Coordinates of N, CA and C in Angstrom, one line a residue:
M379 N 127.2 118.2 119.5 CA 126.3 117.2 119.1 C 125.2 118.0 118.4
I380 N 124.7 117.7 117.2 CA 123.4 118.5 116.5 C 122.1 117.4 116.7
G381 N 121.2 117.7 117.4 CA 120.2 116.8 117.4 C 118.8 117.1 116.8
R382 N 118.8 118.4 116.2 CA 117.6 118.8 115.7 C 117.9 120.0 114.8
L383 N 117.3 120.2 113.5 CA 117.5 121.4 112.6 C 116.1 121.9 112.5
R384 N 116.0 123.2 112.3 CA 115.1 123.9 111.7 C 115.0 125.0 111.0
G385 N 114.8 124.9 109.7 CA 115.2 125.9 108.6 C 114.4 125.8 107.4
I386 N 114.9 126.2 106.3 CA 114.5 126.2 105.0 C 115.1 125.2 104.2
L387 N 114.0 124.3 103.5 CA 114.6 123.2 102.6 C 115.1 124.0 101.4
I388 N 116.4 123.9 101.1 CA 117.0 124.4 99.9 C 116.9 123.5 98.8
S389 N 117.4 122.2 99.0 CA 117.2 121.3 97.8 C 117.0 119.8 98.3
K390 N 116.5 119.1 97.6 CA 116.5 117.6 98.0 C 116.7 116.7 96.7
Q391 N 117.8 116.1 97.0 CA 118.3 115.3 95.7 C 118.7 113.7 96.5
P392 N 117.5 113.0 96.5 CA 117.6 111.9 97.4 C 118.9 111.0 97.2
P393 N 119.6 110.7 98.3 CA 119.2 110.8 99.7 C 119.5 112.1 100.4
S394 N 120.3 112.9 99.6 CA 120.8 114.3 100.3 C 119.8 115.4 100.1
L395 N 119.8 116.2 101.2 CA 119.0 117.2 101.5 C 120.0 118.5 101.9
L396 N 119.6 119.7 101.4 CA 120.3 120.8 102.2 C 119.3 121.8 102.8
V397 N 119.5 122.0 104.1 CA 118.7 122.8 105.0 C 119.3 124.0 105.5
E398 N 119.0 125.0 105.2 CA 119.4 126.5 105.7 C 118.8 126.8 107.0
V399 N 119.8 126.9 107.9 CA 119.4 127.4 109.3 C 120.2 128.6 109.5
A400 N 119.7 129.8 109.9 CA 120.2 130.9 110.4 C 121.4 131.4 109.4
G401 N 121.3 131.2 108.0 CA 122.2 131.6 107.0 C 123.4 130.5 106.7
V402 N 123.2 129.1 107.5 CA 124.1 128.2 107.4 C 123.6 127.1 106.8
G403 N 124.0 126.6 105.4 CA 123.4 125.4 104.9 C 124.0 123.9 105.5
Y404 N 123.1 123.1 105.9 CA 123.5 122.0 106.5 C 123.2 121.0 105.3
E405 N 124.1 120.1 105.1 CA 124.1 119.1 104.3 C 123.5 117.7 105.1
V406 N 122.3 117.0 104.9 CA 121.8 116.2 105.5 C 121.7 114.9 104.7
E407 N 121.7 113.6 105.1 CA 121.3 112.4 104.3 C 120.2 112.0 105.1
A408 N 119.2 111.5 104.3 CA 117.8 111.3 104.9 C 117.4 110.1 104.0
P409 N 116.5 109.1 104.7 CA 115.7 107.9 104.1 C 114.7 108.4 103.4
M410 N 114.4 107.6 102.5 CA 113.2 108.1 101.5 C 111.8 108.0 102.4
S411 N 111.9 107.3 103.4 CA 110.6 107.6 104.2 C 110.4 108.9 104.9
T412 N 111.7 109.6 105.1 CA 111.5 110.9 105.3 C 111.3 111.9 104.2
I413 N 111.9 111.7 103.2 CA 112.0 112.5 102.0 C 110.7 112.4 101.4
Y414 N 109.7 111.2 101.5 CA 108.4 111.4 100.8 C 107.4 112.3 101.6
D415 N 107.9 112.8 102.9 CA 106.9 113.4 103.6 C 107.4 114.9 103.8
L416 N 108.4 115.4 103.3 CA 109.0 116.7 103.3 C 108.1 117.8 102.6
P417 N 108.2 118.9 103.1 CA 107.6 119.9 102.3 C 108.2 120.3 101.0
G418 N 107.6 121.3 100.1 CA 108.7 121.5 98.8 C 109.7 122.4 99.2
V419 N 110.5 122.2 98.4 CA 111.5 123.4 98.3 C 111.3 124.8 98.7
G420 N 112.0 125.5 99.8 CA 111.6 126.8 99.9 C 110.7 126.8 101.2
K421 N 110.2 125.6 101.6 CA 109.5 125.6 102.8 C 110.2 125.4 104.0
E422 N 109.7 125.6 105.4 CA 110.4 125.4 106.5 C 110.3 123.7 106.7
V423 N 111.2 123.2 107.3 CA 111.1 121.7 107.8 C 111.9 121.7 109.3
I424 N 111.4 120.8 110.0 CA 112.1 120.4 111.2 C 112.5 118.9 111.0
L425 N 113.9 118.8 111.1 CA 114.4 117.5 111.3 C 115.0 117.0 112.8
L426 N 114.7 115.9 113.2 CA 115.5 115.2 114.1 C 116.7 114.7 113.4
T427 N 117.8 114.9 114.1 CA 119.1 114.4 113.4 C 119.9 113.5 114.2
H428 N 120.9 112.9 113.6 CA 122.0 112.0 114.1 C 123.3 112.5 113.5
H429 N 123.9 113.0 114.5 CA 125.5 113.5 114.1 C 126.6 112.5 114.1
A430 N 127.0 111.9 113.2 CA 128.0 110.9 113.1 C 129.4 111.4 112.8
V431 N 130.4 111.0 113.6 CA 131.6 111.6 113.4 C 132.5 110.3 113.1
K432 N 133.2 110.2 112.2 CA 134.3 109.2 111.8 C 135.5 109.8 111.3
E433 N 136.4 108.9 111.3 CA 137.9 109.1 110.8 C 137.8 110.0 109.6
D434 N 137.0 109.3 108.6 CA 136.9 110.0 107.2 C 136.0 111.1 107.0
G435 N 135.4 111.5 108.3 CA 134.5 112.8 107.9 C 133.3 112.8 109.0
V436 N 132.4 113.9 108.8 CA 131.3 114.0 109.6 C 130.0 114.0 108.6
T437 N 129.0 113.3 109.2 CA 127.8 113.2 108.4 C 126.5 113.7 109.4
L438 N 125.6 114.2 108.8 CA 124.6 114.5 109.4 C 123.4 113.8 109.0
Y439 N 122.7 112.8 109.6 CA 121.5 112.3 109.3 C 120.1 112.8 109.9
G440 N 119.0 113.0 108.8 CA 117.9 113.5 109.2 C 116.7 112.8 109.1
F441 N 115.7 112.8 110.1 CA 114.4 112.2 110.2 C 113.3 113.0 110.5
L442 N 112.2 112.6 110.0 CA 110.9 113.5 110.5 C 110.1 113.0 111.7
H443 N 110.6 111.6 111.9 CA 109.9 111.0 113.0 C 110.9 110.2 113.9
E444 N 110.7 110.4 115.2 CA 111.5 109.6 116.4 C 111.8 108.2 116.0
S445 N 110.5 107.7 115.7 CA 110.9 106.0 115.5 C 111.9 105.9 114.3
E446 N 111.9 106.7 113.3 CA 113.0 106.4 112.5 C 114.4 106.7 112.7
R447 N 114.7 107.8 113.6 CA 115.9 107.9 114.2 C 116.2 106.9 115.4
A448 N 115.3 106.5 115.8 CA 115.5 105.3 116.9 C 116.0 104.0 116.2
L449 N 115.3 103.9 115.2 CA 115.7 102.5 114.5 C 117.0 102.7 113.8
F450 N 117.2 103.8 113.2 CA 118.6 104.3 112.7 C 119.8 103.9 113.6
R451 N 119.4 104.4 114.7 CA 120.7 104.3 115.9 C 120.9 103.0 116.2
N452 N 119.7 102.0 116.3 CA 119.8 100.8 116.8 C 120.2 100.1 115.7
L453 N 120.2 100.2 114.5 CA 120.7 99.6 113.4 C 122.2 99.9 113.4
L454 N 122.7 101.1 113.8 CA 124.3 101.4 113.7 C 125.0 100.7 114.8
K455 N 124.2 100.1 115.8 CA 124.8 99.2 116.7 C 125.1 97.9 116.3
V456 N 124.4 97.4 115.3 CA 124.8 96.1 114.8 C 126.2 96.0 114.1
S457 N 126.8 95.0 114.1 CA 128.2 94.8 113.6 C 127.9 94.8 112.2
G458 N 128.7 95.7 111.3 CA 128.6 95.5 109.8 C 127.7 96.4 109.2
I459 N 127.0 97.1 109.9 CA 126.1 98.1 109.4 C 126.5 99.6 109.7
G460 N 126.6 100.3 108.5 CA 126.9 101.7 108.6 C 125.9 102.8 108.2
G461 N 126.0 103.8 108.2 CA 124.9 104.8 108.0 C 124.2 104.5 106.5
K462 N 125.1 104.0 105.6 CA 124.5 103.8 104.2 C 123.4 102.7 104.1
I463 N 123.8 101.7 104.8 CA 122.9 100.5 104.9 C 121.7 100.7 105.7
A464 N 121.9 101.5 106.9 CA 120.7 101.9 107.8 C 119.7 102.7 107.1
L465 N 120.2 103.4 106.1 CA 119.4 104.5 105.3 C 118.6 103.6 104.4
A466 N 119.3 102.7 103.8 CA 118.6 101.6 102.8 C 117.3 101.0 103.6
V467 N 117.5 100.4 104.9 CA 116.6 99.8 105.4 C 115.4 100.8 105.6
L468 N 115.8 102.1 106.2 CA 114.5 102.7 106.3 C 113.9 103.4 105.3
S469 N 114.6 103.2 104.3 CA 114.1 103.6 102.5 C 113.3 102.5 102.3
G470 N 113.5 101.2 102.7 CA 113.0 100.2 102.1 C 111.7 99.5 102.8
V471 N 111.5 99.9 104.1 CA 110.6 99.2 104.7 C 110.2 100.0 106.0
A472 N 109.0 100.1 106.3 CA 108.5 101.1 107.5 C 109.0 100.5 108.6
T473 N 109.1 101.4 109.7 CA 109.8 101.0 111.1 C 108.8 99.8 111.5
D474 N 107.5 99.9 111.5 CA 106.8 98.7 112.3 C 106.9 97.6 111.5
H475 N 106.8 97.5 110.0 CA 107.0 96.3 109.3 C 108.6 95.6 109.5
F476 N 109.4 96.7 109.7 CA 110.8 96.0 110.0 C 110.8 95.4 111.3
A477 N 110.2 95.8 112.2 CA 110.1 95.5 113.7 C 109.6 94.0 113.6
R478 N 108.3 93.9 112.8 CA 107.7 92.5 112.6 C 108.6 91.5 112.1
L479 N 109.3 92.0 110.9 CA 110.3 91.1 110.2 C 111.4 90.5 111.2
V480 N 111.9 91.4 112.1 CA 112.9 91.0 113.1 C 112.2 90.2 114.1
H481 N 111.3 90.5 114.6 CA 110.5 89.5 115.8 C 110.2 88.3 114.9
A482 N 109.8 88.3 113.7 CA 109.4 86.9 113.2 C 110.6 86.0 112.7
G483 N 111.8 86.8 112.7 CA 113.2 86.1 112.2 C 113.1 86.0 110.9
D484 N 112.3 86.9 110.1 CA 112.3 86.6 108.6 C 113.5 87.1 108.0
V485 N 114.7 86.3 107.9 CA 115.9 86.6 107.3 C 115.6 86.7 105.7
A486 N 115.1 85.8 105.2 CA 114.8 86.0 103.9 C 114.4 87.2 103.4
A487 N 113.3 87.8 104.1 CA 112.7 89.1 103.7 C 113.8 90.2 103.8
L488 N 114.5 90.2 105.1 CA 115.4 91.1 105.3 C 116.6 91.3 104.3
T489 N 117.0 90.2 103.7 CA 117.9 90.0 102.6 C 117.5 90.8 101.3
K490 N 116.5 91.0 101.1 CA 115.8 91.7 99.9 C 116.2 93.3 100.1
I491 N 116.5 93.9 101.3 CA 117.1 95.1 101.4 C 118.5 95.3 100.9
P492 N 118.8 96.2 100.1 CA 120.1 96.5 99.5 C 121.2 96.4 100.7
G493 N 122.1 95.8 100.3 CA 123.3 95.7 101.4 C 123.2 94.8 102.5
I494 N 122.2 94.2 102.8 CA 122.0 93.2 103.7 C 122.1 91.8 103.2
G495 N 123.1 91.2 103.5 CA 123.2 89.7 103.2 C 122.6 88.7 104.2
K496 N 122.7 87.4 104.1 CA 122.0 86.5 105.0 C 122.7 86.7 106.2
K497 N 124.2 86.8 106.5 CA 124.8 86.9 107.9 C 124.3 88.3 108.5
T498 N 124.4 89.2 107.8 CA 123.9 90.5 108.5 C 122.6 90.5 108.9
A499 N 121.7 89.8 108.0 CA 120.1 89.6 108.4 C 120.0 88.9 109.8
E500 N 120.9 87.7 109.8 CA 120.9 87.0 111.0 C 121.3 87.7 112.1
R501 N 122.3 88.5 112.1 CA 122.8 89.5 113.2 C 121.8 90.5 113.6
I502 N 121.2 91.2 112.5 CA 120.1 91.9 113.0 C 119.0 91.3 113.8
V503 N 118.4 90.2 113.4 CA 117.6 89.6 114.1 C 117.9 89.1 115.6
V504 N 119.2 88.7 115.6 CA 119.7 88.4 117.0 C 119.9 89.5 118.0
E505 N 120.5 90.7 117.3 CA 120.8 91.5 118.2 C 119.9 92.8 118.5
L506 N 118.7 92.8 117.5 CA 117.8 93.9 117.5 C 116.4 93.4 118.0
R507 N 116.2 92.0 118.0 CA 114.9 91.6 118.4 C 114.3 92.2 119.8
D508 N 115.2 92.3 120.8 CA 114.6 92.8 122.3 C 114.7 94.3 122.2
R509 N 115.5 95.0 121.1 CA 115.5 96.5 121.1 C 114.5 97.1 120.6
L510 N 113.6 96.5 119.7 CA 112.5 97.1 118.7 C 111.3 96.9 119.4
D511 N 111.0 96.5 120.6 CA 109.6 96.6 121.3 C 109.1 98.1 121.3
G512 N 107.7 98.0 120.9 CA 107.1 99.4 121.0 C 107.6 100.3 119.8
V513 N 108.0 99.8 118.7 CA 108.4 100.8 117.5 C 107.2 101.0 116.9
S514 N 106.7 102.5 116.9 CA 105.4 102.7 116.4 C 105.5 103.0 115.0
S515 N 104.6 102.8 114.3 CA 104.3 102.8 112.9 C 104.3 104.5 112.5
L516 N 104.6 104.7 111.2 CA 104.7 106.1 110.7 C 103.6 106.3 110.1
P517 N 103.1 107.7 110.1 CA 101.9 108.4 109.4 C 102.0 107.9 108.2
G518 N 100.9 107.8 107.5 CA 101.0 107.4 106.0 C 101.6 108.5 105.1
A519 N 102.5 108.2 104.3 CA 103.4 109.2 103.5 C 102.4 109.7 102.4
T520 N 102.6 111.0 102.1 CA 101.8 111.4 101.1 C 102.8 111.6 99.9
V521 N 102.3 111.5 98.6 CA 103.2 111.8 97.5 C 103.0 113.4 97.2
R522 N 103.9 114.0 96.9 CA 103.8 115.4 96.7 C 103.4 115.7 95.1
N523 N 103.1 116.8 94.8 CA 102.5 117.1 93.6 C 103.9 117.9 92.8
G524 N 103.8 118.0 91.5 CA 104.8 118.6 90.8 C 106.0 117.8 90.4
A525 N 105.7 117.0 89.5 CA 106.7 116.2 88.9 C 107.9 116.9 88.1
P526 N 109.1 116.7 88.5 CA 110.2 117.2 87.8 C 110.4 116.8 86.3
L527 N 110.9 117.5 85.4 CA 111.2 117.1 84.1 C 111.2 115.6 83.7
D528 N 112.3 115.2 84.5 CA 112.7 113.7 84.3 C 112.7 112.9 85.7
A529 N 111.3 112.5 85.9 CA 111.2 111.8 87.2 C 111.8 110.6 87.2
A530 N 111.8 109.7 86.2 CA 112.5 108.7 86.1 C 113.9 108.6 86.2
G531 N 114.4 109.5 85.7 CA 115.9 109.7 85.8 C 116.5 110.0 87.4
E532 N 115.4 110.9 87.9 CA 115.8 111.2 89.3 C 115.7 110.0 90.2
A533 N 114.7 109.2 90.0 CA 114.4 108.0 90.6 C 115.5 107.1 90.6
T534 N 115.9 106.9 89.3 CA 117.1 106.1 89.0 C 118.3 106.4 89.8
V535 N 118.7 107.6 89.6 CA 120.1 108.1 90.6 C 119.7 107.8 92.1
A536 N 118.6 108.2 92.5 CA 118.2 107.9 94.0 C 118.5 106.6 94.4
L537 N 117.9 105.7 93.6 CA 117.6 104.2 93.9 C 119.3 103.6 93.6
Q538 N 120.1 104.2 93.1 CA 121.5 103.7 92.9 C 122.2 104.1 94.0
Q539 N 121.9 105.4 94.5 CA 122.6 105.8 95.8 C 122.2 105.1 96.9
L540 N 120.9 104.4 96.9 CA 120.8 103.7 98.1 C 121.2 102.4 98.1
G541 N 121.9 102.1 97.0 CA 122.8 100.8 96.9 C 122.1 99.7 96.1
Y542 N 121.3 99.8 95.2 CA 120.9 99.1 94.0 C 121.7 99.2 93.0
K543 N 121.8 97.9 92.2 CA 122.6 97.9 91.2 C 121.8 98.7 89.9
P544 N 122.8 99.2 89.0 CA 122.0 99.8 87.9 C 121.1 99.0 87.1
V545 N 121.4 98.0 86.9 CA 120.5 97.1 86.1 C 119.3 96.7 86.7
E546 N 119.5 96.6 88.1 CA 118.3 96.2 88.8 C 117.3 97.5 88.9
V547 N 118.0 98.5 89.0 CA 117.4 100.0 89.0 C 116.5 100.2 87.9
T548 N 117.1 100.1 86.7 CA 116.5 100.2 85.4 C 115.3 99.4 85.3
R549 N 115.6 98.0 85.7 CA 114.2 97.1 85.5 C 113.1 97.4 86.4
L550 N 113.3 97.9 87.8 CA 112.6 98.3 88.6 C 111.8 99.6 88.1
V551 N 112.4 100.6 87.8 CA 111.7 101.9 87.3 C 110.9 101.6 86.2
Q552 N 111.3 100.8 85.2 CA 110.5 100.7 84.0 C 109.4 99.9 84.4
K553 N 109.4 99.1 85.2 CA 108.2 98.2 85.6 C 107.3 99.0 86.4
V554 N 107.5 99.8 87.3 CA 106.8 100.6 88.1 C 106.2 102.2 87.7
A555 N 107.0 102.6 87.0 CA 106.9 104.1 86.3 C 105.6 104.2 85.7
A556 N 104.7 105.2 86.1 CA 103.5 105.4 85.2 C 103.5 107.0 84.9
E557 N 102.7 107.4 83.7 CA 102.8 108.6 83.3 C 102.3 109.6 84.6
G558 N 102.8 110.6 84.6 CA 102.5 111.6 85.7 C 103.1 111.4 87.1
D559 N 103.7 110.2 87.2 CA 104.4 110.1 88.5 C 105.5 110.9 88.7
N560 N 105.6 111.6 89.8 CA 106.8 112.2 90.0 C 107.9 111.3 90.8
A561 N 109.0 111.7 90.9 CA 110.4 110.8 91.3 C 110.1 110.2 92.7
E562 N 109.4 110.8 93.6 CA 109.0 110.2 95.0 C 108.2 109.0 94.7
A563 N 107.1 109.0 93.8 CA 106.2 108.1 93.6 C 107.0 106.9 93.1
I564 N 107.8 107.1 92.1 CA 108.6 106.0 91.4 C 109.2 105.4 92.3
I565 N 110.3 106.2 93.1 CA 111.0 105.4 94.2 C 110.3 104.7 95.2
R566 N 109.1 105.3 95.6 CA 108.3 104.4 96.6 C 107.7 103.1 96.0
K567 N 107.4 103.1 94.7 CA 106.7 101.9 94.4 C 108.1 101.1 93.9
A568 N 109.0 101.5 93.3 CA 110.1 100.7 93.1 C 110.9 99.7 94.3
L569 N 110.9 100.6 95.4 CA 111.2 100.1 96.8 C 110.0 98.9 97.1
R570 N 109.0 99.1 97.1 CA 107.9 98.2 97.3 C 108.3 96.9 96.5
A571 N 108.4 97.1 95.0 CA 108.5 96.0 94.3 C 109.7 95.1 94.6
A572 N 110.7 95.9 95.0 CA 111.9 95.3 95.4 C 112.0 94.5 96.6
L573 N 111.1 94.9 97.4 CA 111.0 94.3 98.7 C 110.0 93.1 98.6
A574 N 109.1 93.1 97.6 CA 108.3 92.2 97.4 C 108.7 91.0 96.6
G575 N 109.9 91.3 96.1 CA 110.7 90.2 95.4 C 110.4 90.1 93.8

């Protein structure tokens, strides 16, 4: 079981990361909440991990904060939720806000997260209400400098990989992208806009 990685961030193509540890490159899937706060490529990073072994393969998920990993693991216990949807939840809403939605039984707000329909949202409320006590809020995320050449394109690909439909992604990116934004800033604003409805 791999519980933690400390190494050099080789690449980040949301939601995928490549972290080199002692000469070995680990492919890691991470939520946008973690990707927002990562250092630049070539810098050292420490990730808490969840090692998932299934019939069709092995996946390593990475998180900067224990509250994210704890919520991810709780989500996996809900019937019908796999790693991809759990990442979408963490990417779309902060852990403390998610806990408030669950405690309030706000099914309508939960269904705005990609991959979560009404029945799944209802299951989340029933199954997680008692498990999310004491979920701490994450420190404020900071947007990194250094926009890539095509930030909107990078953001579009990342949002599609998180489960949003191409037409919806195009609309969101066009709505929120501003001159000088890097991909992470566009993704963050698009996810907020999607959640707001």
